[in-house]
Amino acid sequence: MVAIAFIGFGEAGQAFSGGAPARGYDHKTDVPALREAKLAEFAAAGVQACGSAAEALAGAGAVICVVTADQALEAARSCAPLLAPGALWFDMNSVAPETKRAAAAAIDAAGGCYVDTAVLSPVNPRRLAAPLLLSGPHAAAGEAALKAAGFTGTRVVEGPVGAASAIKMVRSVMVKGMEALAAECAIAAARAGVTDAVMGSLGGSFPGIDWPARTDYCLDRMMVHGLRRAAEMEEVVKTLEALGVEPVMTRGTVMWQRAIGERGLAPEPGLAAKVAAIDSNDKEQAA
């Protein structure tokens, strides 16, 4: 039996590979322009690329689902009938508790075992040591399976499906929101010609943080993963609304993450270069 099957094989899937024999499926292999690059990523990770989800899931005892947030529920629903009886479905996507509960209903109804899994840090460079929270009725069994596959940062949290996701979603209000604030501040500072003064002032108010380096990192993440982060933050909006919290700031985060991600810019070294690239792109679009 294949120890692990991956549905989706982007940055997270590649980071979590290597701990056990695995195979996987990513829809990009169905796109002629993207196929060869994605197959090369599978090969580099030592994971067997499959031509369909059915092939990847056949006989698999555990499945790691790492697609984009907007595809998480559809992935669960479409893959549920293909699962081996009792297979563990690790939903590691950044989605709202309600979305995870809907996915769990599909997986469990088909005879699988759904595990709400929240990833609480960037997957690189920690990879298998990335902190993971697990919740739901199959969390303990899921933790044992992940540990057997080489994961070392797992922790079960009490509560039903959605408990782990709630922690992730509420945490993202701050984490992804800080990225958006950093971008807004850096772009405005550059256009006003006061970047050094602003960064110096922030350092005085919040000692211990290297603000130019931190802002540079935030822009890097948004340029590379802004579209994926925007989809995640849409799920955070749903989470906050369900809790009766008006997501005023989080809607702004969605806007900034998407706006920078849509530019498709390759991040260059250094904060000034990143801000200049964004400004130049803005001017080109305005022309």
Short mmCIF file of C-alpha atoms in Angstrom, two decimals:
data_model
loop_
_atom_site.label_atom_id
_atom_site.label_comp_id
_atom_site.label_asym_id
_atom_site.label_seq_id
_atom_site.Cartn_x
_atom_site.Cartn_y
_atom_site.Cartn_z
CA MET A 1 0.00 0.00 0.00
CA VAL A 2 1.27 3.47 -0.87
CA ALA A 3 2.00 5.27 2.39
CA ILE A 4 1.03 8.72 1.15
CA ALA A 5 -0.88 10.06 -1.84
CA PHE A 6 -0.87 13.76 -2.70
CA ILE A 7 -3.73 15.66 -4.26
CA GLY A 8 -2.08 18.87 -5.40
CA PHE A 9 1.68 19.13 -5.66
CA GLY A 10 2.70 22.75 -5.31
CA GLU A 11 5.06 24.17 -2.72
CA ALA A 12 3.39 22.42 0.21
CA GLY A 13 3.17 19.04 -1.46
CA GLN A 14 6.81 19.16 -2.46
CA ALA A 15 7.86 20.29 1.03
CA PHE A 16 5.96 17.43 2.65
CA SER A 17 7.29 14.73 0.33
CA GLY A 18 10.30 12.56 1.07
CA GLY A 19 9.19 11.12 4.39
CA ALA A 20 7.58 8.00 2.91
CA PRO A 21 6.95 6.37 -0.47
CA ALA A 22 4.36 8.45 -2.27
CA ARG A 23 2.53 9.17 -5.47
CA GLY A 24 0.34 12.05 -6.43
CA TYR A 25 -1.78 13.93 -8.90
CA ASP A 26 -1.80 17.62 -9.79
CA HIS A 27 -4.22 19.03 -12.35
CA LYS A 28 -1.39 21.06 -13.91
CA THR A 29 -0.14 17.85 -15.53
CA ASP A 30 -3.30 18.03 -17.66
CA VAL A 31 -2.30 21.45 -19.02
CA PRO A 32 0.14 21.07 -21.95
CA ALA A 33 2.01 24.29 -21.19
CA LEU A 34 2.54 23.30 -17.55
CA ARG A 35 2.86 19.54 -17.78
CA GLU A 36 6.63 19.11 -18.19
CA ALA A 37 7.52 21.53 -15.39
CA LYS A 38 5.13 19.83 -12.98
CA LEU A 39 6.36 16.35 -13.91
CA ALA A 40 9.91 17.57 -13.26
CA GLU A 41 8.84 18.68 -9.78
CA PHE A 42 7.38 15.25 -9.06
CA ALA A 43 10.59 13.61 -10.25
CA ALA A 44 12.82 15.91 -8.21
CA ALA A 45 10.81 15.08 -5.09
CA GLY A 46 10.92 11.34 -5.74
CA VAL A 47 7.13 11.14 -5.93
CA GLN A 48 5.40 9.07 -8.60
CA ALA A 49 3.30 11.32 -10.83
CA CYS A 50 -0.09 9.88 -11.74
CA GLY A 51 -2.30 10.71 -14.67
CA SER A 52 -5.46 11.02 -12.59
CA ALA A 53 -6.69 11.37 -9.04
CA ALA A 54 -8.10 7.85 -9.23
CA GLU A 55 -4.68 6.43 -10.06
CA ALA A 56 -3.03 8.37 -7.24
CA LEU A 57 -5.61 7.35 -4.64
CA ALA A 58 -5.94 3.67 -5.54
CA GLY A 59 -5.00 1.69 -2.44
CA ALA A 60 -3.58 4.71 -0.58
CA GLY A 61 -3.99 4.58 3.18
CA ALA A 62 -3.40 8.30 3.68
CA VAL A 63 -3.99 11.30 1.44
CA ILE A 64 -2.54 14.78 1.83
CA CYS A 65 -4.73 17.33 0.10
CA VAL A 66 -2.85 20.57 -0.62
CA VAL A 67 -4.71 22.46 -3.33
CA THR A 68 -5.67 26.12 -3.41
CA ALA A 69 -8.23 27.23 -0.84
CA ASP A 70 -10.92 27.78 -3.46
CA GLN A 71 -10.54 24.18 -4.68
CA ALA A 72 -10.40 22.41 -1.30
CA LEU A 73 -14.08 21.48 -1.06
CA GLU A 74 -14.32 20.40 -4.69
CA ALA A 75 -11.22 18.24 -4.27
CA ALA A 76 -12.78 16.46 -1.29
CA ARG A 77 -16.09 15.92 -3.04
CA SER A 78 -14.57 14.66 -6.29
CA CYS A 79 -12.01 12.41 -4.61
CA ALA A 80 -14.27 10.95 -1.90
CA PRO A 81 -15.69 8.15 -4.11
CA LEU A 82 -12.15 7.18 -5.12
CA LEU A 83 -10.78 6.62 -1.61
CA ALA A 84 -9.88 3.23 -0.22
CA PRO A 85 -12.10 2.27 2.75
CA GLY A 86 -10.78 3.86 5.93
CA ALA A 87 -8.24 6.04 4.14
CA LEU A 88 -7.18 9.12 6.07
CA TRP A 89 -7.85 12.40 4.26
CA PHE A 90 -5.61 15.16 5.59
CA ASP A 91 -7.19 18.44 4.54
CA MET A 92 -4.22 20.79 4.91
CA ASN A 93 -5.85 23.61 2.99
CA SER A 94 -6.35 27.03 4.54
CA VAL A 95 -10.13 27.21 4.59
CA ALA A 96 -12.90 28.18 6.99
CA PRO A 97 -14.23 25.71 9.57
CA GLU A 98 -17.56 25.56 7.69
CA THR A 99 -15.72 24.59 4.50
CA LYS A 100 -13.83 21.87 6.33
CA ARG A 101 -17.01 20.50 7.85
CA ALA A 102 -18.58 20.29 4.39
CA ALA A 103 -15.50 18.49 3.07
CA ALA A 104 -15.55 16.13 6.05
CA ALA A 105 -19.16 15.22 5.33
CA ALA A 106 -18.20 14.14 1.80
CA ILE A 107 -15.14 12.16 2.86
CA ASP A 108 -16.77 10.40 5.81
CA ALA A 109 -19.91 9.54 3.82
CA ALA A 110 -17.70 7.73 1.30
CA GLY A 111 -16.00 5.63 4.00
CA GLY A 112 -12.89 7.76 4.42
CA CYS A 113 -11.57 9.35 7.60
CA TYR A 114 -11.32 13.13 7.47
CA VAL A 115 -8.64 14.94 9.49
CA ASP A 116 -8.82 18.71 9.85
CA THR A 117 -5.16 19.73 9.53
CA ALA A 118 -3.89 23.29 9.93
CA VAL A 119 -0.39 24.30 8.84
CA LEU A 120 0.85 27.05 11.16
CA SER A 121 4.02 28.21 9.42
CA PRO A 122 5.54 28.49 5.96
CA VAL A 123 6.26 24.95 4.78
CA ASN A 124 9.82 25.87 3.87
CA PRO A 125 12.38 25.50 5.25
CA ARG A 126 10.82 23.36 8.01
CA ARG A 127 9.23 20.86 5.64
CA LEU A 128 8.27 17.77 7.70
CA ALA A 129 8.95 19.70 10.90
CA ALA A 130 6.35 22.38 10.10
CA PRO A 131 3.85 22.75 12.96
CA LEU A 132 0.57 21.01 12.18
CA LEU A 133 -2.61 21.08 14.26
CA LEU A 134 -5.06 18.20 13.88
CA SER A 135 -8.67 18.01 15.05
CA GLY A 136 -11.76 15.89 14.61
CA PRO A 137 -12.64 12.29 15.50
CA HIS A 138 -9.77 10.84 13.45
CA ALA A 139 -7.10 13.27 14.66
CA ALA A 140 -5.27 10.77 16.89
CA ALA A 141 -5.10 8.16 14.14
CA GLY A 142 -4.03 10.87 11.74
CA GLU A 143 -1.21 12.02 13.99
CA ALA A 144 0.11 8.46 14.27
CA ALA A 145 0.09 8.09 10.48
CA LEU A 146 1.86 11.41 9.93
CA LYS A 147 4.52 10.57 12.49
CA ALA A 148 5.09 7.22 10.77
CA ALA A 149 5.56 9.17 7.51
CA GLY A 150 8.25 11.36 9.07
CA PHE A 151 6.31 14.40 10.27
CA THR A 152 7.63 15.76 13.58
CA GLY A 153 5.58 18.91 14.27
CA THR A 154 2.11 17.44 14.78
CA ARG A 155 -0.22 18.23 17.68
CA VAL A 156 -3.82 17.17 18.28
CA VAL A 157 -6.16 19.88 19.53
CA GLU A 158 -9.42 19.09 21.28
CA GLY A 159 -12.60 19.62 19.37
CA PRO A 160 -14.43 18.56 16.23
CA VAL A 161 -13.54 19.15 12.62
CA GLY A 162 -13.06 22.90 12.32
CA ALA A 163 -11.24 23.37 15.62
CA ALA A 164 -7.79 23.30 14.02
CA SER A 165 -8.98 25.39 11.09
CA ALA A 166 -10.40 28.06 13.41
CA ILE A 167 -6.97 28.57 14.94
CA LYS A 168 -5.39 28.85 11.50
CA MET A 169 -8.02 31.23 10.15
CA VAL A 170 -8.00 33.62 13.08
CA ARG A 171 -4.20 33.57 13.17
CA SER A 172 -4.13 34.51 9.48
CA VAL A 173 -6.00 37.74 10.25
CA MET A 174 -2.77 38.92 11.85
CA VAL A 175 -0.12 37.11 9.80
CA LYS A 176 -1.44 37.85 6.31
CA GLY A 177 -2.80 41.20 7.47
CA MET A 178 0.69 42.27 8.54
CA GLU A 179 1.92 41.41 5.06
CA ALA A 180 -0.72 43.64 3.51
CA LEU A 181 0.05 46.48 5.91
CA ALA A 182 3.77 46.12 5.20
CA ALA A 183 3.12 46.37 1.46
CA GLU A 184 0.86 49.38 1.80
CA CYS A 185 3.36 51.14 4.06
CA ALA A 186 6.41 50.35 1.89
CA ILE A 187 4.80 51.43 -1.36
CA ALA A 188 3.54 54.68 0.15
CA ALA A 189 6.91 55.39 1.80
CA ALA A 190 8.76 54.85 -1.48
CA ARG A 191 6.42 57.14 -3.42
CA ALA A 192 6.83 59.82 -0.74
CA GLY A 193 10.60 59.38 -0.72
CA VAL A 194 10.68 58.64 3.03
CA THR A 195 11.46 54.92 3.16
CA ASP A 196 14.59 55.20 5.33
CA ALA A 197 12.91 57.58 7.77
CA VAL A 198 9.82 55.38 8.10
CA MET A 199 11.80 52.18 8.57
CA GLY A 200 14.01 53.90 11.13
CA SER A 201 11.00 55.19 13.04
CA LEU A 202 9.39 51.74 13.07
CA GLY A 203 12.63 50.30 14.42
CA GLY A 204 12.57 52.82 17.25
CA SER A 205 8.94 52.06 18.12
CA PHE A 206 9.26 48.28 17.79
CA PRO A 207 12.87 47.37 18.68
CA GLY A 208 14.01 43.87 17.87
CA ILE A 209 12.36 43.79 14.44
CA ASP A 210 14.45 44.40 11.35
CA TRP A 211 11.74 46.33 9.51
CA PRO A 212 13.42 46.58 6.09
CA ALA A 213 14.13 42.83 6.13
CA ARG A 214 10.68 41.97 7.43
CA THR A 215 8.95 44.17 4.86
CA ASP A 216 11.12 42.71 2.11
CA TYR A 217 10.06 39.22 3.17
CA CYS A 218 6.38 40.23 3.22
CA LEU A 219 6.53 41.61 -0.31
CA ASP A 220 8.39 38.50 -1.47
CA ARG A 221 5.65 36.23 -0.14
CA MET A 222 2.89 38.35 -1.66
CA MET A 223 4.55 38.49 -5.06
CA VAL A 224 5.02 34.71 -5.13
CA HIS A 225 1.88 33.55 -3.31
CA GLY A 226 -0.49 36.53 -3.36
CA LEU A 227 -3.23 34.80 -5.32
CA ARG A 228 -3.17 31.74 -3.07
CA ARG A 229 -3.12 33.97 0.01
CA ALA A 230 -6.07 35.98 -1.32
CA ALA A 231 -8.09 32.78 -1.68
CA GLU A 232 -7.16 31.84 1.89
CA MET A 233 -8.18 35.25 3.20
CA GLU A 234 -11.55 34.95 1.49
CA GLU A 235 -12.03 31.93 3.74
CA VAL A 236 -10.94 34.02 6.71
CA VAL A 237 -13.66 36.53 5.80
CA LYS A 238 -16.20 33.68 5.96
CA THR A 239 -14.81 32.59 9.32
CA LEU A 240 -15.06 36.05 10.84
CA GLU A 241 -18.56 36.62 9.49
CA ALA A 242 -19.69 33.30 10.99
CA LEU A 243 -18.32 34.50 14.33
CA GLY A 244 -20.17 37.80 14.06
CA VAL A 245 -16.96 39.79 13.56
CA GLU A 246 -17.03 42.36 10.76
CA PRO A 247 -13.92 41.59 8.62
CA VAL A 248 -13.07 45.21 7.80
CA MET A 249 -9.29 44.81 7.89
CA THR A 250 -9.34 41.32 6.39
CA ARG A 251 -11.20 42.47 3.29
CA GLY A 252 -8.36 44.95 2.75
CA THR A 253 -5.90 42.11 3.14
CA VAL A 254 -7.70 40.15 0.42
CA MET A 255 -7.45 43.16 -1.88
CA TRP A 256 -3.71 43.71 -1.35
CA GLN A 257 -2.79 40.04 -1.57
CA ARG A 258 -4.70 39.63 -4.82
CA ALA A 259 -3.51 42.92 -6.32
CA ILE A 260 0.16 42.07 -5.84
CA GLY A 261 -0.23 38.39 -6.72
CA GLU A 262 -2.01 39.23 -9.98
CA ARG A 263 0.99 41.22 -11.16
CA GLY A 264 2.94 37.99 -11.70
CA LEU A 265 6.21 39.64 -10.75
CA ALA A 266 9.33 37.64 -9.94
CA PRO A 267 10.74 39.05 -6.69
CA GLU A 268 14.18 40.60 -7.04
CA PRO A 269 16.62 40.82 -4.11
CA GLY A 270 16.08 43.76 -1.81
CA LEU A 271 13.12 45.81 -0.64
CA ALA A 272 13.80 48.77 -2.95
CA ALA A 273 13.88 46.52 -6.01
CA LYS A 274 10.57 44.89 -5.11
CA VAL A 275 8.81 48.20 -4.51
CA ALA A 276 10.27 49.58 -7.75
CA ALA A 277 8.99 46.56 -9.67
CA ILE A 278 5.49 47.03 -8.26
CA ASP A 279 5.55 50.77 -9.03
CA SER A 280 6.80 50.17 -12.56
CA ASN A 281 4.09 47.61 -13.14
CA ASP A 282 1.45 50.01 -11.85
CA LYS A 283 2.63 52.70 -14.25
CA GLU A 284 2.57 50.29 -17.18
CA GLN A 285 -0.99 49.27 -16.37
CA ALA A 286 -2.06 52.90 -16.03
CA ALA A 287 -0.50 53.92 -19.37
#
